[in-house]
């Protein structure tokens, strides 16, 4: 189990005063180069998990191990894209990225920092706007700068908290495409929170489903079995798409509340949350590719 | 469109000014000898109307004072007779030194208080008690312990500039957006770089507002302080001219105080614009 690049083990968070913990017994792993999305209802603790991964918040119990080392405190190894971009408004676009690059490579010359930063800004299509202030940019452009800043430090892992939540559908689509291209080119390991089921299906290799809080759990891990070269434009033509989509939506609408606290109506081992592949019909499943948690899959799916 | 508005506003300002001068000259026109006998007698009894020059000066007299003083602002004929430029210079130097000392204390202390809720709570009662004390109330203590009127003046400026800057710095630092701090944390930015490149620019507009308020108060206080300790400065000049019963000079000095105060405020307005950012 500990062969994962990043593993979360027995994570629990309780706020002082708030009686039931927000979540506990959270176990999952992320492999190198994997794109993992987490979905769950508002308030279940997704942001808290991401902040613990980032080292910005301490867990009440449990821990995170990345690349063989325990995560304690923030680190340049983990780049974060914040929900509301978190650009420094007094710095130009270039200066915002350069600030991060300078933090990563303090010995670099000014010219080298500027050149490196510009390259990443060009990658997100902002080569023309490097001298602008964030206030002069649209919401989508600001979020792109945030993404460029996170990629520019070439972290071992990227953490994104609903990065496109505040954007209109069109902009969101374009940036999703860009993110997909960059991630595929760089083989970046990504952990991303989203509340958009289609976004998760497009981007993720696996989707972690979180049940409602308090006492939220990892309910299931859904593997996205569609071909990796899927695009926003064509993924609707794949029959897998609707099966996966229905599975995710069904979880959010019907099943996510069944895991809470002592009224758990589902048999569930938090250390080994069921891994399911709703995209594949059973007969389509390639011979020999056994589901890691097949018995539990049945329980969950038939519930 | 806006330039036309400015033009019209300027015209109205000019009209208001002329109206003011007009009212003033009418109100202070020399008393004619056509007064009723009873009134003249009454005035004589009350010791008034005898010396016309001691009445409130008309605009022309004050205008003369403007011309005289502004035509030679930097002469120096001994302790009680210096040009207005020199007197204002003395006041500005005192304000400048006191203000800079206050900056040197308020910025680091405000940073510390703003960053640490513990220090904030510990310092807060003292700040709350010391803040409302009129700076002039410190003057006797300052004179006694510093034994120098010049330094005491500077101290009074220091103490009155301190509070707005301290409070605004602490507030500005404490309310820097959590996101920006988190960005710095995830980038493993060192404490000094974080202070100067993240917190300072983020809090700069609030800090400069505090400085602007401080400077305004300092300029108010310096006049009173110099009236008390005497020697030099625009406050002393006003007091001295009052003792000479030279009201035109007093009025001239009052106008100068307003003018310099306005220029100081405008300077801080420009600085404030420079550090303000749009989100
Ligand atoms: N500082 C705090 N004190 C008490 N409760 C908190 C605090 N921060 C978050 N919570 C609670 O923790 C839960 C999880 O929050 P969060 O991780 O932001 O959820 P999500 O990102 O999934 O919407 C929420 O129910 C929220 O009320
Ligand atoms: Mg959240």
Coordinates of C-alpha atoms and ligand atoms in Angstrom, one line a residue:
Chain A
X1 CA 0.0 0.0 0.0
X2 CA 2.8 2.4 0.8
X3 CA 4.1 2.1 -2.7
X4 CA 2.1 5.2 -3.6
X5 CA 3.9 8.4 -4.4
X6 CA 1.7 10.1 -1.9
X7 CA -0.3 8.3 0.7
X8 CA -2.8 9.7 3.2
X9 CA -3.1 7.5 6.3
X10 CA -5.8 7.7 8.9
X11 CA -6.3 11.4 8.5
X12 CA -8.7 13.0 10.9
X13 CA -9.7 16.6 11.5
X14 CA -11.7 17.9 14.4
X15 CA -12.1 21.5 15.2
X16 CA -12.0 22.4 18.9
X17 CA -15.5 23.0 20.1
X18 CA -17.1 21.3 17.1
X19 CA -18.1 18.0 18.5
X20 CA -18.0 15.4 15.7
X21 CA -14.8 15.4 13.7
X22 CA -15.2 16.8 10.2
X23 CA -13.7 13.6 8.9
X24 CA -11.7 10.7 10.2
X25 CA -10.1 7.5 9.0
X26 CA -9.3 8.9 5.6
X27 CA -7.0 6.7 3.6
X28 CA -6.0 7.0 0.0
X29 CA -3.0 7.1 -2.3
X30 CA -1.9 9.0 -5.4
X31 CA 0.6 7.6 -7.8
X32 CA 3.2 9.6 -9.7
X33 CA 1.8 11.3 -12.7
X34 CA -1.7 10.6 -11.7
X35 CA -4.5 13.1 -11.9
X36 CA -6.9 12.7 -9.0
X37 CA -10.1 14.6 -8.4
X38 CA -12.1 14.6 -5.2
X39 CA -15.8 15.3 -5.2
X40 CA -18.2 15.7 -2.4
X41 CA -20.8 18.0 -1.0
X42 CA -19.9 21.4 0.3
X43 CA -18.6 21.2 3.9
X44 CA -17.5 17.6 3.8
X45 CA -13.9 18.6 4.3
X46 CA -12.3 18.6 0.9
X47 CA -10.5 22.0 1.4
X48 CA -9.3 20.8 4.8
X49 CA -7.8 17.7 3.2
X50 CA -6.1 19.8 0.5
X51 CA -4.7 22.2 3.1
X52 CA -3.3 19.3 5.1
X53 CA -1.7 18.0 1.9
X54 CA -0.3 21.5 1.3
X55 CA 1.0 21.7 4.8
X56 CA -1.0 24.8 5.5
X57 CA -3.2 23.1 8.2
X58 CA -2.4 20.3 10.7
X59 CA -4.5 17.2 10.9
X60 CA -5.9 16.1 14.3
X61 CA -4.6 12.6 13.7
X62 CA -3.0 10.6 10.9
X63 CA -0.5 11.8 8.4
X64 CA 0.6 12.3 4.8
X65 CA 3.6 10.7 3.3
X66 CA 5.0 12.0 0.1
X67 CA 7.9 10.4 -1.7
X68 CA 8.9 8.6 1.5
X69 CA 8.8 11.6 3.7
X70 CA 6.2 12.8 6.1
X71 CA 4.6 16.1 5.1
X72 CA 5.0 18.7 7.8
X73 CA 4.5 22.3 6.9
X74 CA 4.3 23.9 3.4
X75 CA 6.9 23.1 0.9
X76 CA 8.0 24.1 -2.6
X77 CA 7.5 20.4 -3.5
X78 CA 3.8 21.0 -3.5
X79 CA 2.4 23.8 -5.6
X80 CA -1.0 25.2 -4.8
X81 CA -3.5 26.9 -7.0
X82 CA -5.9 28.7 -4.8
X83 CA -9.6 29.0 -5.4
X84 CA -9.7 32.7 -5.8
X85 CA -6.3 32.9 -7.6
X86 CA -4.6 34.7 -4.6
X87 CA -2.4 36.9 -6.9
X88 CA -0.7 39.8 -5.3
X89 CA -2.5 42.8 -6.7
X90 CA 0.4 45.2 -6.3
X91 CA 2.7 43.0 -8.5
X92 CA 2.5 42.7 -12.3
X93 CA 1.5 39.3 -13.8
X94 CA 5.2 38.6 -14.5
X95 CA 6.3 39.7 -11.0
X96 CA 3.7 37.4 -9.4
X97 CA 5.2 34.4 -11.2
X98 CA 8.7 35.6 -10.8
X99 CA 8.1 35.9 -7.0
X100 CA 7.5 32.2 -6.9
X101 CA 10.3 31.3 -9.2
X102 CA 12.7 33.4 -7.1
X103 CA 11.5 31.5 -4.0
X104 CA 12.3 28.2 -5.7
X105 CA 15.7 29.2 -7.2
X106 CA 17.0 32.1 -5.1
X107 CA 20.4 32.0 -6.9
X108 CA 19.0 32.6 -10.4
X109 CA 19.8 35.9 -12.1
X110 CA 16.9 38.3 -12.7
X111 CA 17.1 37.6 -16.4
X112 CA 16.8 33.9 -15.9
X113 CA 13.9 34.3 -13.5
X114 CA 12.1 36.6 -16.0
X115 CA 12.8 34.2 -18.9
X116 CA 11.6 31.1 -17.0
X117 CA 8.4 32.9 -15.7
X118 CA 7.6 34.3 -19.1
X119 CA 7.9 30.8 -20.6
X120 CA 5.2 29.5 -18.2
X121 CA 3.0 32.5 -18.7
X122 CA 3.2 31.9 -22.5
X123 CA 2.3 28.3 -21.8
X124 CA -1.1 29.4 -20.4
X125 CA -1.5 31.9 -23.3
X126 CA -0.7 35.0 -21.3
X127 CA 2.5 36.0 -23.1
X128 CA 0.9 39.3 -24.1
X129 CA -0.3 40.3 -20.6
X130 CA 2.9 39.9 -18.5
X131 CA 3.2 43.6 -17.7
X132 CA -0.5 44.0 -16.6
X133 CA -1.7 44.1 -13.1
X134 CA -4.0 41.4 -11.9
X135 CA -6.9 43.9 -11.6
X136 CA -6.7 44.5 -15.4
X137 CA -7.3 40.8 -16.1
X138 CA -10.5 38.8 -16.4
X139 CA -11.3 36.1 -13.9
X140 CA -10.1 33.4 -16.3
X141 CA -6.9 35.1 -17.0
X142 CA -6.2 35.6 -13.3
X143 CA -6.7 31.9 -12.7
X144 CA -4.3 31.1 -15.5
X145 CA -1.7 33.2 -13.9
X146 CA -2.3 31.3 -10.7
X147 CA -1.8 28.0 -12.6
X148 CA 1.4 29.4 -14.3
X149 CA 2.7 30.4 -10.9
X150 CA 2.1 26.9 -9.5
X151 CA 3.6 25.1 -12.5
X152 CA 6.6 27.5 -12.8
X153 CA 8.1 26.2 -9.5
X154 CA 8.0 22.7 -11.1
X155 CA 6.6 21.1 -7.9
X156 CA 6.5 17.3 -7.4
X157 CA 2.8 17.7 -7.0
X158 CA 0.1 20.2 -7.8
X159 CA -2.9 20.9 -5.5
X160 CA -5.9 22.7 -6.9
X161 CA -8.9 23.8 -4.8
X162 CA -11.9 24.3 -7.1
X163 CA -9.7 26.3 -9.5
X164 CA -12.4 27.0 -12.0
X165 CA -15.4 27.4 -9.6
X166 CA -15.8 31.1 -10.1
X167 CA -15.5 31.0 -13.9
X168 CA -18.2 31.0 -16.6
X169 CA -18.7 27.8 -18.5
X170 CA -16.9 28.9 -21.7
X171 CA -13.8 30.2 -19.9
X172 CA -13.8 27.1 -17.7
X173 CA -13.8 24.9 -20.8
X174 CA -10.9 26.6 -22.4
X175 CA -8.8 26.5 -19.2
X176 CA -9.6 22.9 -18.6
X177 CA -8.3 22.1 -22.1
X178 CA -5.1 24.1 -21.3
X179 CA -4.6 22.4 -18.0
X180 CA -5.1 19.0 -19.6
X181 CA -2.5 19.8 -22.3
X182 CA 0.1 21.0 -19.7
X183 CA -0.5 18.1 -17.4
X184 CA -0.1 15.6 -20.2
X185 CA 3.0 17.3 -21.4
X186 CA 4.6 17.5 -18.0
X187 CA 3.3 14.3 -16.4
X188 CA 2.5 16.4 -13.4
X189 CA 0.9 14.6 -10.4
X190 CA -2.3 16.5 -9.5
X191 CA -4.8 16.5 -6.7
X192 CA -7.8 18.7 -7.5
X193 CA -11.1 19.5 -5.8
X194 CA -14.0 20.1 -8.0
X195 CA -17.8 20.1 -7.8
X196 CA -18.2 19.7 -11.5
X197 CA -18.7 16.1 -12.5
X198 CA -17.9 16.6 -16.2
X199 CA -14.7 18.4 -15.2
X200 CA -13.7 15.4 -13.1
X201 CA -14.4 12.9 -15.8
X202 CA -12.5 15.0 -18.4
X203 CA -9.4 15.5 -16.3
X204 CA -9.0 12.7 -13.8
X205 CA -7.5 9.3 -13.8
X206 CA -9.5 8.6 -10.7
X207 CA -12.2 10.4 -8.8
X208 CA -12.4 10.1 -5.0
X209 CA -16.0 10.3 -3.8
X210 CA -16.4 11.8 -0.3
X211 CA -19.5 11.2 1.7
X212 CA -21.2 14.0 3.6
X213 CA -19.8 15.5 6.8
X214 CA -19.5 15.5 9.7
X215 CA -17.6 12.2 10.0
X216 CA -17.1 12.2 6.2
X217 CA -15.5 9.2 4.6
X218 CA -13.9 8.2 1.4
X219 CA -16.9 6.4 0.0
X220 CA -15.5 5.1 -3.2
X221 CA -12.6 5.6 -5.6
X222 CA -13.9 5.7 -9.2
X223 CA -11.4 4.9 -11.9
X224 CA -12.0 6.7 -15.2
X225 CA -11.4 4.1 -17.8
X226 CA -12.0 6.2 -20.8
X227 CA -9.0 6.7 -23.1
X228 CA -6.5 9.3 -21.9
X229 CA -6.6 11.3 -25.1
X230 CA -10.3 12.2 -24.5
X231 CA -11.2 15.8 -25.1
X232 CA -14.0 18.0 -23.9
X233 CA -15.5 17.9 -27.5
X234 CA -15.5 14.2 -28.0
X235 CA -15.8 12.5 -24.6
X236 CA -19.6 12.7 -24.9
X237 CA -19.5 10.2 -27.8
X238 CA -18.0 7.5 -25.6
X239 CA -20.7 5.3 -24.1
X240 CA -18.5 5.1 -21.0
X241 CA -19.0 8.7 -20.4
X242 CA -22.7 8.4 -19.4
X243 CA -22.2 5.4 -17.3
X244 CA -19.5 7.1 -15.3
X245 CA -21.4 10.4 -15.2
X246 CA -24.6 8.6 -14.0
X247 CA -22.6 6.8 -11.3
X248 CA -21.1 10.0 -10.0
X249 CA -24.3 12.0 -10.1
X250 CA -26.1 9.1 -8.4
X251 CA -23.5 9.1 -5.6
X252 CA -23.9 12.9 -5.1
X253 CA -27.6 12.9 -5.2
X254 CA -28.6 9.6 -3.5
X255 CA -25.8 7.8 -1.8
X256 CA -23.4 10.4 -0.3
X257 CA -25.5 10.8 2.8
X258 CA -25.6 7.1 3.7
X259 CA -22.1 7.0 5.2
X260 CA -22.5 9.4 8.0
X261 CA -21.6 8.5 11.5
X262 CA -23.2 5.6 13.3
X263 CA -26.2 5.4 10.9
X264 CA -23.9 4.0 8.3
X265 CA -26.0 1.9 6.0
X266 CA -23.2 0.7 4.0
X267 CA -20.6 -1.9 5.0
X268 CA -17.4 -0.1 4.5
X269 CA -13.8 -0.5 5.3
X270 CA -12.3 3.0 5.4
X271 CA -8.7 1.6 5.0
X272 CA -9.7 0.1 1.7
X273 CA -12.4 2.2 0.1
X274 CA -13.9 0.3 -2.9
X275 CA -12.4 1.0 -6.2
X276 CA -15.0 0.9 -9.0
X277 CA -15.0 1.2 -12.8
X278 CA -18.5 2.2 -13.7
X279 CA -17.3 3.0 -17.3
X280 CA -16.8 -0.6 -18.1
X281 CA -19.6 -3.1 -18.5
X282 CA -18.8 -6.3 -16.6
X283 CA -18.5 -8.3 -19.7
X284 CA -16.2 -5.6 -21.2
X285 CA -13.8 -5.8 -18.3
X286 CA -10.6 -7.1 -19.7
X287 CA -9.8 -10.6 -18.6
X288 CA -7.3 -10.7 -15.7
X289 CA -8.0 -7.1 -14.8
X290 CA -9.5 -7.9 -11.5
X291 CA -11.0 -5.1 -9.4
X292 CA -9.0 -4.6 -6.4
X293 CA -12.0 -4.5 -4.1
X294 CA -14.5 -6.4 -6.1
X295 CA -16.7 -7.7 -3.3
X296 CA -17.2 -4.3 -1.8
X297 CA -17.9 -2.9 -5.3
X298 CA -21.0 -5.1 -5.4
X299 CA -22.2 -3.9 -2.1
X300 CA -21.9 -0.3 -3.0
X301 CA -23.3 -0.6 -6.4
X302 CA -26.3 -2.7 -5.5
X303 CA -27.2 -0.7 -2.5
Chain B
X1 CA -16.9 67.1 -19.3
X2 CA -15.0 67.0 -16.0
X3 CA -12.8 69.9 -17.1
X4 CA -15.9 72.0 -17.6
X5 CA -17.0 70.9 -14.1
X6 CA -13.6 72.0 -12.7
X7 CA -13.9 75.3 -14.5
X8 CA -17.4 76.0 -13.1
X9 CA -16.3 74.9 -9.6
X10 CA -13.3 77.2 -9.9
X11 CA -15.5 80.1 -10.8
X12 CA -17.7 79.5 -7.8
X13 CA -14.7 79.2 -5.6
X14 CA -13.5 82.6 -6.9
X15 CA -16.9 84.1 -6.3
X16 CA -17.0 82.7 -2.7
X17 CA -13.6 84.2 -2.1
X18 CA -14.6 87.6 -3.4
X19 CA -17.8 87.5 -1.4
X20 CA -15.7 86.7 1.7
X21 CA -13.2 89.5 1.1
X22 CA -16.1 91.9 0.3
X23 CA -18.0 91.0 3.5
X24 CA -14.8 91.4 5.4
X25 CA -14.0 94.9 4.0
X26 CA -17.5 96.1 4.6
X27 CA -17.5 94.8 8.2
X28 CA -14.1 96.4 8.9
X29 CA -14.6 99.7 7.1
X30 CA -13.3 102.7 9.1
X31 CA -16.0 104.1 11.4
X32 CA -17.2 107.5 10.0
X33 CA -17.5 110.6 12.1
X34 CA -21.2 110.8 11.3
X35 CA -22.1 108.7 14.3
X36 CA -24.9 109.7 16.6
X37 CA -23.7 111.7 19.6
X38 CA -25.0 109.3 22.1
X39 CA -23.3 106.4 20.4
X40 CA -20.0 108.2 20.2
X41 CA -20.3 109.1 23.9
X42 CA -21.1 105.6 24.8
X43 CA -18.2 104.3 22.7
X44 CA -15.9 106.8 24.4
X45 CA -17.1 105.7 27.8
X46 CA -16.4 102.1 26.9
X47 CA -12.9 103.0 25.7
X48 CA -13.7 102.2 22.1
X49 CA -13.7 104.1 18.9
X50 CA -10.7 106.1 20.1
X51 CA -8.0 104.3 18.3
X52 CA -9.3 103.1 15.0
X53 CA -6.1 101.2 14.2
X54 CA -6.8 98.7 17.0
X55 CA -10.0 97.4 15.3
X56 CA -10.1 94.3 13.3
X57 CA -7.8 94.8 10.3
X58 CA -9.4 95.3 6.9
X59 CA -8.3 93.1 4.0
X60 CA -6.0 95.7 2.6
X61 CA -3.9 95.8 5.8
X62 CA -3.6 92.0 5.8
X63 CA -2.7 92.2 2.1
X64 CA 0.1 94.5 3.0
X65 CA 1.4 92.0 5.6
X66 CA 1.3 89.3 2.9
X67 CA 3.4 91.4 0.5
X68 CA 5.9 92.5 3.2
X69 CA 6.5 89.0 4.5
X70 CA 6.4 87.1 1.3
X71 CA 8.8 89.6 -0.5
X72 CA 11.5 88.7 2.0
X73 CA 10.7 85.3 3.6
X74 CA 14.2 84.4 4.9
X75 CA 15.6 87.5 6.7
X76 CA 16.9 87.0 10.2
X77 CA 17.1 90.1 12.5
X78 CA 17.6 88.4 15.8
X79 CA 15.3 86.2 18.0
X80 CA 12.1 88.2 17.6
X81 CA 12.3 89.2 14.0
X82 CA 12.7 86.4 11.5
X83 CA 11.2 85.9 8.0
X84 CA 8.1 83.7 7.7
X85 CA 10.1 81.1 5.7
X86 CA 12.5 80.7 8.6
X87 CA 9.8 80.3 11.1
X88 CA 7.9 77.8 9.0
X89 CA 11.2 76.0 8.5
X90 CA 11.7 75.6 12.2
X91 CA 8.3 74.2 12.6
X92 CA 8.7 71.8 9.7
X93 CA 12.0 70.6 11.0
X94 CA 10.5 69.8 14.4
X95 CA 7.5 68.1 12.8
X96 CA 9.8 66.2 10.4
X97 CA 12.1 64.9 13.2
X98 CA 9.2 64.0 15.5
X99 CA 7.3 62.3 12.7
X100 CA 10.3 60.3 11.5
X101 CA 11.0 59.1 15.0
X102 CA 7.4 58.1 15.3
X103 CA 7.7 56.2 12.0
X104 CA 10.8 54.4 13.3
X105 CA 8.9 53.2 16.4
X106 CA 5.4 52.7 15.0
X107 CA 6.3 50.6 11.9
X108 CA 8.3 47.8 13.6
X109 CA 6.1 47.8 16.7
X110 CA 2.9 47.9 14.6
X111 CA 4.2 45.0 12.5
X112 CA 4.9 43.0 15.6
X113 CA 1.5 43.8 17.2
X114 CA -0.3 43.1 13.9
X115 CA 1.4 39.8 13.4
X116 CA 0.9 38.5 16.9
X117 CA -2.5 38.3 18.6
X118 CA -0.7 37.9 21.9
X119 CA 1.3 41.1 21.6
X120 CA -1.8 42.8 20.3
X121 CA -3.8 41.9 23.5
X122 CA -0.8 42.8 25.7
X123 CA -0.3 46.3 24.1
X124 CA -3.9 47.1 23.6
X125 CA -4.8 48.5 27.0
X126 CA -1.8 50.9 27.0
X127 CA -2.6 52.1 23.5
X128 CA -6.2 52.7 24.4
X129 CA -5.3 54.7 27.5
X130 CA -2.4 56.7 25.9
X131 CA -4.1 57.5 22.6
X132 CA -6.7 59.9 23.9
X133 CA -4.3 62.0 25.9
X134 CA -3.8 65.5 24.4
X135 CA -0.2 65.6 23.3
X136 CA 0.3 69.0 25.0
X137 CA -0.5 67.3 28.3
X138 CA 3.0 65.7 28.0
X139 CA 4.7 69.1 27.6
X140 CA 5.4 69.7 31.4
X141 CA 6.8 66.2 31.8
X142 CA 8.9 66.6 28.6
X143 CA 10.2 69.9 29.7
X144 CA 11.1 68.6 33.1
X145 CA 12.8 65.4 32.0
X146 CA 14.3 66.6 28.6
X147 CA 15.2 70.1 29.9
X148 CA 15.2 71.5 26.4
X149 CA 12.3 73.3 24.8
X150 CA 13.3 72.2 21.2
X151 CA 13.5 68.5 22.1
X152 CA 10.3 68.8 24.1
X153 CA 8.5 70.1 21.0
X154 CA 9.9 67.3 19.0
X155 CA 8.8 64.8 21.7
X156 CA 5.2 66.2 21.6
X157 CA 5.1 65.7 17.9
X158 CA 6.5 62.2 18.3
X159 CA 3.9 61.2 20.8
X160 CA 1.0 62.6 18.8
X161 CA 2.1 61.1 15.5
X162 CA 2.7 57.7 17.1
X163 CA -0.8 56.5 17.8
X164 CA -2.5 56.7 14.4
X165 CA 0.5 55.2 12.7
X166 CA 0.8 52.4 15.3
X167 CA -2.8 51.5 15.2
X168 CA -3.1 51.6 11.4
X169 CA 0.1 49.6 10.9
X170 CA -1.1 46.9 13.3
X171 CA -4.5 46.9 11.7
X172 CA -3.1 46.8 8.2
X173 CA -0.7 44.0 9.0
X174 CA -3.3 42.0 10.9
X175 CA -5.8 42.2 8.0
X176 CA -3.5 41.1 5.2
X177 CA -5.4 38.6 3.2
X178 CA -4.9 35.0 4.4
X179 CA -4.5 33.9 0.8
X180 CA -1.4 36.0 0.3
X181 CA 0.2 34.8 3.5
X182 CA -0.6 31.2 2.4
X183 CA 1.0 31.8 -1.0
X184 CA 4.2 33.0 0.8
X185 CA 4.0 29.9 3.1
X186 CA 3.7 27.4 0.3
X187 CA 6.6 29.1 -1.5
X188 CA 8.7 28.8 1.7
X189 CA 9.4 32.5 1.6
X190 CA 11.7 33.6 4.5
X191 CA 10.4 36.0 7.2
X192 CA 12.2 39.1 6.0
X193 CA 11.2 38.6 2.4
X194 CA 7.6 37.9 3.5
X195 CA 7.6 41.1 5.6
X196 CA 8.9 43.4 2.9
X197 CA 7.5 41.8 -0.2
X198 CA 4.1 40.6 0.9
X199 CA 2.9 42.1 4.2
X200 CA 4.4 45.6 3.7
X201 CA 3.0 46.2 0.2
X202 CA -0.3 44.6 1.2
X203 CA -0.7 46.8 4.3
X204 CA 0.9 49.9 2.8
X205 CA -2.3 51.8 1.9
X206 CA -3.6 51.4 5.5
X207 CA -0.2 52.4 6.9
X208 CA 0.0 55.5 4.8
X209 CA -3.5 56.5 5.8
X210 CA -2.2 56.3 9.4
X211 CA 0.8 58.5 8.4
X212 CA -1.5 61.0 6.7
X213 CA -3.6 61.3 9.8
X214 CA -0.5 61.6 12.0
X215 CA 1.0 64.3 9.9
X216 CA -2.3 66.2 10.0
X217 CA -2.4 66.0 13.8
X218 CA 1.3 66.9 14.1
X219 CA 0.8 70.1 12.1
X220 CA -2.1 71.0 14.3
X221 CA -0.1 70.3 17.5
X222 CA 3.1 72.0 16.5
X223 CA 1.4 75.5 16.5
X224 CA 0.1 75.0 20.0
X225 CA 3.4 73.5 21.2
X226 CA 5.4 76.4 19.9
X227 CA 3.1 78.9 21.5
X228 CA 3.8 77.2 24.8
X229 CA 7.6 76.8 24.5
X230 CA 8.4 79.9 22.4
X231 CA 11.7 80.6 20.7
X232 CA 11.1 79.9 17.1
X233 CA 8.5 78.4 14.7
X234 CA 5.3 79.5 13.2
X235 CA 3.4 79.0 16.5
X236 CA 5.8 81.3 18.3
X237 CA 5.4 83.8 15.5
X238 CA 1.6 83.9 15.9
X239 CA 1.9 84.3 19.6
X240 CA 4.6 87.0 19.3
X241 CA 2.6 89.0 16.8
X242 CA -0.5 88.7 19.0
X243 CA 1.6 90.1 21.9
X244 CA 2.6 93.0 19.5
X245 CA -1.1 93.4 18.7
X246 CA -0.2 93.0 15.1
X247 CA -3.4 91.3 13.9
X248 CA -2.6 91.5 10.2
X249 CA 0.5 89.5 10.8
X250 CA -1.5 87.0 12.9
X251 CA -4.0 86.6 10.1
X252 CA -1.2 86.2 7.6
X253 CA 0.4 83.5 9.7
X254 CA -2.9 81.7 10.1
X255 CA -3.3 81.6 6.3
X256 CA 0.3 80.2 6.0
X257 CA -0.4 77.5 8.5
X258 CA -3.4 76.4 6.5
X259 CA -1.4 76.5 3.2
X260 CA 1.5 74.5 4.5
X261 CA -0.9 72.0 6.2
X262 CA -2.7 71.6 2.9
X263 CA 0.6 71.0 1.0
X264 CA 1.7 68.4 3.6
X265 CA -1.6 66.6 3.3
X266 CA -1.4 66.6 -0.5
X267 CA 2.1 65.1 -0.4
X268 CA 0.7 62.2 1.6
X269 CA -2.2 62.0 -0.7
X270 CA 0.2 61.4 -3.6
X271 CA 2.2 58.8 -1.6
X272 CA -1.0 57.1 -0.8
X273 CA -2.0 56.9 -4.4
X274 CA 1.4 55.4 -5.2
X275 CA 1.0 52.4 -2.9
X276 CA -2.7 51.8 -3.4
X277 CA -3.5 48.8 -5.5
X278 CA -6.7 47.7 -7.1
X279 CA -7.9 44.2 -6.5
Ligands
LIG1 N1 -11.8 27.1 11.6 C1 -12.9 26.3 11.6 N2 -13.5 26.0 12.8 C2 -14.5 25.2 12.9 N3 -15.0 24.5 11.8 C3 -14.4 24.7 10.6 C4 -13.3 25.6 10.4 N4 -12.9 25.5 9.1 C5 -13.8 24.7 8.5 N5 -14.7 24.1 9.4 C6 -15.7 23.2 9.1 O1 -15.1 22.0 8.5 C7 -15.9 21.5 7.5 C8 -15.1 21.2 6.3 O2 -14.8 22.5 5.6 P1 -14.1 22.5 4.2 O3 -12.9 21.6 4.2 O4 -13.9 23.9 3.8 O5 -15.2 21.8 3.3 P2 -15.3 21.7 1.7 O6 -14.1 22.3 1.1 O7 -15.5 20.3 1.4 O8 -16.5 22.5 1.3 C9 -17.1 22.4 7.3 O9 -18.2 21.9 7.9 C10 -16.7 23.7 8.1 O10 -17.8 24.2 8.8
LIG2 MG1 -13.8 24.0 -0.1

